[in-house]
CSV table of C-alpha atoms in Angstrom, one decimal:
chain,number,residue,atom,x,y,z
A,1,ALA,CA,9.6,38.6,21.6
A,2,GLN,CA,12.2,35.7,22.6
A,3,SER,CA,16.0,36.2,23.5
A,4,VAL,CA,18.8,34.0,24.2
A,5,THR,CA,21.9,34.6,26.5
A,6,GLN,CA,25.0,32.4,26.4
A,7,LEU,CA,26.9,33.5,29.5
A,8,ASP,CA,30.2,32.6,28.2
A,9,SER,CA,31.9,33.9,25.1
A,10,GLN,CA,34.7,31.5,25.6
A,11,VAL,CA,35.2,28.4,27.4
A,12,PRO,CA,38.8,26.7,27.8
A,13,VAL,CA,39.1,23.2,29.0
A,14,PHE,CA,41.5,20.3,29.0
A,15,GLU,CA,41.2,17.3,26.8
A,16,GLU,CA,39.2,14.4,28.7
A,17,ALA,CA,37.8,17.0,31.3
A,18,PRO,CA,33.9,17.8,31.6
A,19,VAL,CA,32.4,20.8,30.1
A,20,GLU,CA,29.1,22.8,30.8
A,21,LEU,CA,28.2,25.5,28.3
A,22,ARG,CA,25.3,27.8,29.8
A,23,CYS,CA,22.3,29.1,27.8
A,24,ASN,CA,19.4,30.9,29.3
A,25,TYR,CA,16.3,32.1,27.4
A,26,SER,CA,13.5,34.4,27.7
A,27,SER,CA,9.9,34.0,26.3
A,28,SER,CA,6.4,34.4,27.1
A,29,VAL,CA,5.4,31.3,25.5
A,30,SER,CA,6.1,27.5,25.5
A,31,VAL,CA,9.5,27.1,23.2
A,32,TYR,CA,11.5,24.7,21.5
A,33,LEU,CA,15.3,24.7,22.5
A,34,PHE,CA,18.3,23.8,20.5
A,35,TRP,CA,21.9,23.6,20.5
A,36,TYR,CA,23.9,23.5,17.2
A,37,VAL,CA,27.7,23.3,16.8
A,38,GLN,CA,29.8,25.3,14.1
A,39,TYR,CA,33.4,24.2,13.0
A,40,PRO,CA,35.5,26.6,11.3
A,41,ASN,CA,34.6,27.7,8.0
A,42,GLN,CA,31.5,25.6,8.1
A,43,GLY,CA,27.6,25.7,8.4
A,44,LEU,CA,25.6,24.7,11.7
A,45,GLN,CA,25.1,21.2,12.7
A,46,LEU,CA,22.2,20.3,14.9
A,47,LEU,CA,23.7,18.7,18.2
A,48,LEU,CA,20.4,18.1,20.2
A,49,LYS,CA,16.9,19.6,20.6
A,50,TYR,CA,14.0,19.9,23.2
A,51,LEU,CA,10.6,19.9,21.7
A,52,SER,CA,8.7,18.1,24.9
A,53,GLY,CA,8.6,15.3,27.2
A,54,SER,CA,11.8,14.4,29.2
A,55,THR,CA,13.8,17.4,30.2
A,56,LEU,CA,17.1,15.4,29.6
A,57,VAL,CA,17.9,15.5,26.0
A,58,LYS,CA,20.8,13.3,24.5
A,59,GLY,CA,22.2,14.3,21.2
A,60,ILE,CA,25.4,13.6,18.8
A,61,ASN,CA,28.8,13.5,19.9
A,62,GLY,CA,28.1,12.5,23.5
A,63,PHE,CA,26.5,15.9,24.3
A,64,GLU,CA,23.3,16.1,26.5
A,65,ALA,CA,21.5,19.0,27.5
A,66,GLU,CA,18.8,19.7,30.5
A,67,PHE,CA,15.9,21.8,30.2
A,68,ASN,CA,14.8,23.8,33.3
A,69,LYS,CA,11.8,25.7,32.8
A,70,SER,CA,11.9,27.3,36.1
A,71,GLN,CA,15.1,28.6,35.7
A,72,THR,CA,14.5,29.2,32.0
A,73,SER,CA,17.7,27.6,31.0
A,74,PHE,CA,19.3,24.6,28.7
A,75,HIS,CA,22.7,23.8,29.9
A,76,LEU,CA,24.7,21.7,27.4
A,77,ARG,CA,27.2,19.3,28.6
A,78,LYS,CA,29.8,16.5,28.1
A,79,PRO,CA,31.5,14.5,30.4
A,80,SER,CA,34.8,14.2,28.7
A,81,VAL,CA,35.8,16.4,25.6
A,82,HIS,CA,38.0,15.8,22.9
A,83,ILE,CA,40.1,17.9,20.9
A,84,SER,CA,37.8,17.6,18.0
A,85,ASP,CA,35.1,19.2,20.1
A,86,THR,CA,36.8,22.7,19.2
A,87,ALA,CA,34.1,25.0,17.9
A,88,GLU,CA,31.6,27.4,18.4
A,89,TYR,CA,28.5,26.6,20.0
A,90,PHE,CA,25.1,28.1,19.7
A,91,CYS,CA,22.1,28.0,21.8
A,92,ALA,CA,18.6,28.8,19.6
A,93,VAL,CA,15.1,29.1,20.6
A,94,SER,CA,11.9,29.1,18.7
A,95,GLU,CA,8.3,29.7,19.7
A,96,GLY,CA,7.3,26.1,19.5
A,97,SER,CA,4.6,25.0,17.3
A,98,GLY,CA,4.1,27.1,14.6
A,99,ALA,CA,7.2,29.2,14.9
A,100,GLN,CA,9.1,30.2,11.7
A,101,LYS,CA,12.4,31.4,12.5
A,102,LEU,CA,15.3,30.5,15.2
A,103,VAL,CA,16.5,33.2,17.6
A,104,PHE,CA,20.0,32.6,18.4
A,105,GLY,CA,22.6,33.4,21.4
A,106,GLN,CA,25.9,34.8,20.7
A,107,GLY,CA,27.8,31.7,20.7
A,108,THR,CA,30.4,30.1,23.0
A,109,ARG,CA,33.6,29.1,21.7
A,110,LEU,CA,35.0,26.2,23.4
A,111,THR,CA,38.7,25.4,22.9
A,112,ILE,CA,40.2,22.3,24.0
A,113,ASN,CA,43.6,21.9,25.3
A,114,PRO,CA,45.9,19.0,25.2
B,1,ASP,CA,21.0,12.6,-0.7
B,2,ALA,CA,22.4,16.0,-1.2
B,3,GLY,CA,21.9,18.5,1.4
B,4,VAL,CA,21.3,22.3,1.7
B,5,THR,CA,23.8,23.3,-1.0
B,6,GLN,CA,24.9,27.3,-1.3
B,7,SER,CA,26.7,29.2,-4.1
B,8,PRO,CA,29.2,30.8,-4.2
B,9,THR,CA,31.1,29.6,-1.2
B,10,HIS,CA,33.0,33.1,-1.2
B,11,LEU,CA,32.4,36.5,-2.6
B,12,ILE,CA,34.0,40.2,-2.7
B,13,LYS,CA,32.2,43.1,-3.4
B,14,THR,CA,32.6,46.8,-3.3
B,15,ARG,CA,30.3,49.2,-1.4
B,16,GLY,CA,27.3,50.2,-3.3
B,17,GLN,CA,27.4,47.3,-5.4
B,18,GLN,CA,24.3,44.6,-5.8
B,19,VAL,CA,24.5,40.7,-4.8
B,20,THR,CA,22.8,37.6,-5.3
B,21,LEU,CA,23.1,34.5,-3.3
B,22,ARG,CA,21.8,31.1,-4.1
B,23,CYS,CA,20.1,28.1,-1.9
B,24,SER,CA,19.0,24.7,-3.1
B,25,PRO,CA,17.2,23.2,-0.4
B,26,LYS,CA,17.5,19.6,0.9
B,27,SER,CA,15.6,17.0,-1.0
B,28,GLY,CA,12.0,17.0,-0.1
B,29,HIS,CA,12.0,20.4,1.5
B,30,ASP,CA,9.9,23.2,0.5
B,31,THR,CA,10.6,26.0,2.9
B,32,VAL,CA,13.7,28.1,3.0
B,33,SER,CA,15.1,30.3,5.5
B,34,TRP,CA,17.9,33.0,5.3
B,35,TYR,CA,20.1,34.0,8.2
B,36,GLN,CA,23.0,36.5,8.5
B,37,GLN,CA,26.0,35.7,10.8
B,38,ALA,CA,28.1,38.9,11.3
B,39,LEU,CA,31.6,37.8,12.4
B,40,GLY,CA,31.6,36.8,16.3
B,41,GLN,CA,27.8,36.9,16.5
B,42,GLY,CA,25.2,34.6,16.5
B,43,PRO,CA,22.7,33.9,13.2
B,44,GLN,CA,20.1,36.3,12.6
B,45,PHE,CA,16.8,35.7,10.8
B,46,ILE,CA,16.5,37.6,7.7
B,47,PHE,CA,13.4,36.0,6.1
B,48,GLN,CA,11.5,32.9,5.0
B,49,TYR,CA,10.3,31.7,1.5
B,50,TYR,CA,7.4,29.2,1.0
B,51,GLU,CA,5.2,28.8,-1.8
B,52,GLU,CA,7.0,31.3,-3.7
B,53,GLU,CA,6.2,34.0,-1.2
B,54,GLU,CA,8.0,35.6,1.6
B,55,ARG,CA,6.3,34.5,4.9
B,56,GLN,CA,8.0,36.1,7.7
B,57,ARG,CA,10.7,38.8,7.5
B,58,GLY,CA,13.3,39.8,10.4
B,59,ASN,CA,14.4,43.1,11.4
B,60,PHE,CA,16.4,44.0,8.3
B,61,PRO,CA,15.9,46.9,5.6
B,62,ASP,CA,14.3,46.5,2.3
B,63,ARG,CA,17.7,46.4,0.7
B,64,PHE,CA,17.4,42.7,1.5
B,65,SER,CA,15.2,41.2,-0.9
B,66,GLY,CA,14.4,37.6,-1.9
B,67,HIS,CA,12.9,35.1,-4.2
B,68,GLN,CA,11.7,31.5,-4.2
B,69,PHE,CA,11.4,29.4,-7.6
B,70,PRO,CA,9.0,26.6,-8.5
B,71,ASN,CA,11.6,24.1,-7.7
B,72,TYR,CA,12.0,25.5,-4.1
B,73,SER,CA,15.5,27.0,-4.4
B,74,SER,CA,15.8,30.3,-3.4
B,75,GLU,CA,17.9,33.5,-4.0
B,76,LEU,CA,19.0,36.4,-1.3
B,77,ASN,CA,19.7,39.8,-3.2
B,78,VAL,CA,21.4,42.7,-1.4
B,79,ASN,CA,21.3,46.0,-2.9
B,80,ALA,CA,23.3,49.1,-2.2
B,81,LEU,CA,26.2,47.1,-0.2
B,82,LEU,CA,27.4,48.4,3.2
B,83,LEU,CA,30.6,47.4,4.8
B,84,GLY,CA,28.3,46.2,7.5
B,85,ASP,CA,26.8,43.7,5.2
B,86,SER,CA,30.0,41.9,5.1
B,87,ALA,CA,28.8,38.2,6.8
B,88,LEU,CA,28.4,34.5,6.5
B,89,TYR,CA,24.9,34.1,4.8
B,90,LEU,CA,23.4,30.8,5.9
B,91,CYS,CA,20.6,29.1,4.1
B,92,ALA,CA,18.3,26.4,6.0
B,93,SER,CA,15.6,24.5,4.7
B,94,SER,CA,12.5,22.6,6.1
B,95,ALA,CA,9.7,20.5,5.2
B,96,ASP,CA,7.1,22.7,6.3
B,97,PRO,CA,7.4,26.6,7.3
B,98,THR,CA,6.6,25.9,11.1
B,99,ARG,CA,9.1,23.0,11.1
B,100,THR,CA,11.9,25.0,12.7
B,101,TYR,CA,12.9,21.8,14.6
B,102,GLU,CA,13.8,20.3,11.3
B,103,GLN,CA,15.6,23.2,10.0
B,104,TYR,CA,18.8,21.9,7.9
B,105,PHE,CA,21.7,24.5,7.4
B,106,GLY,CA,23.9,25.0,4.4
B,107,PRO,CA,27.5,25.8,4.8
B,108,GLY,CA,27.1,29.4,3.8
B,109,THR,CA,28.2,32.2,1.7
B,110,ARG,CA,30.8,34.2,3.1
B,111,LEU,CA,30.5,38.0,1.6
B,112,THR,CA,33.0,40.6,2.2
B,113,VAL,CA,32.3,44.2,1.4
B,114,THR,CA,35.1,46.5,0.6
């Protein structure tokens, strides 16, 4: 069975500072990996996804993530955050091709301070 | 093009009652998945509907049931509501039951059980 661990429940950073949100996963098969963002009182929006190929994935809003198979990690990064990036971020995994469900981590609340 | 829509937005029920939540998938999508997101948690997979049948189910009791209509819209029914059923219920649609990488989420229905 797959599982996802988001190592930080809350991450406070100052505006224009870089940020990294950490995600580790556990799976016995090849996986697809995702990062979703959830703004207050809203649903989930896909930031980026890794299916195959280049391990560095670029997404929307200036975010990127790197897939590291040996460390089973998929950390999300942004070089300079903005107040509007304040939200909950979820890492998710699916069992690769043929999978029918996403397994989510507990979420990381990113708070941007002016 | 309308995305995934859900109704109602908010709902308050009493313990023991029954509730029905509704979801209309994104245009061109024929598969609907339901997730439960308790406060402060990541979403958890409830079940998936495709071709009007339940295709896969997560670890949820039989009190949770669903239905998919010929127009691909779906309902989630919860019987004998418990306080612990209070959560945001998210619907996601895709063009194929195995295309987790192309799931689009709706804004959710927030259910409060008192």
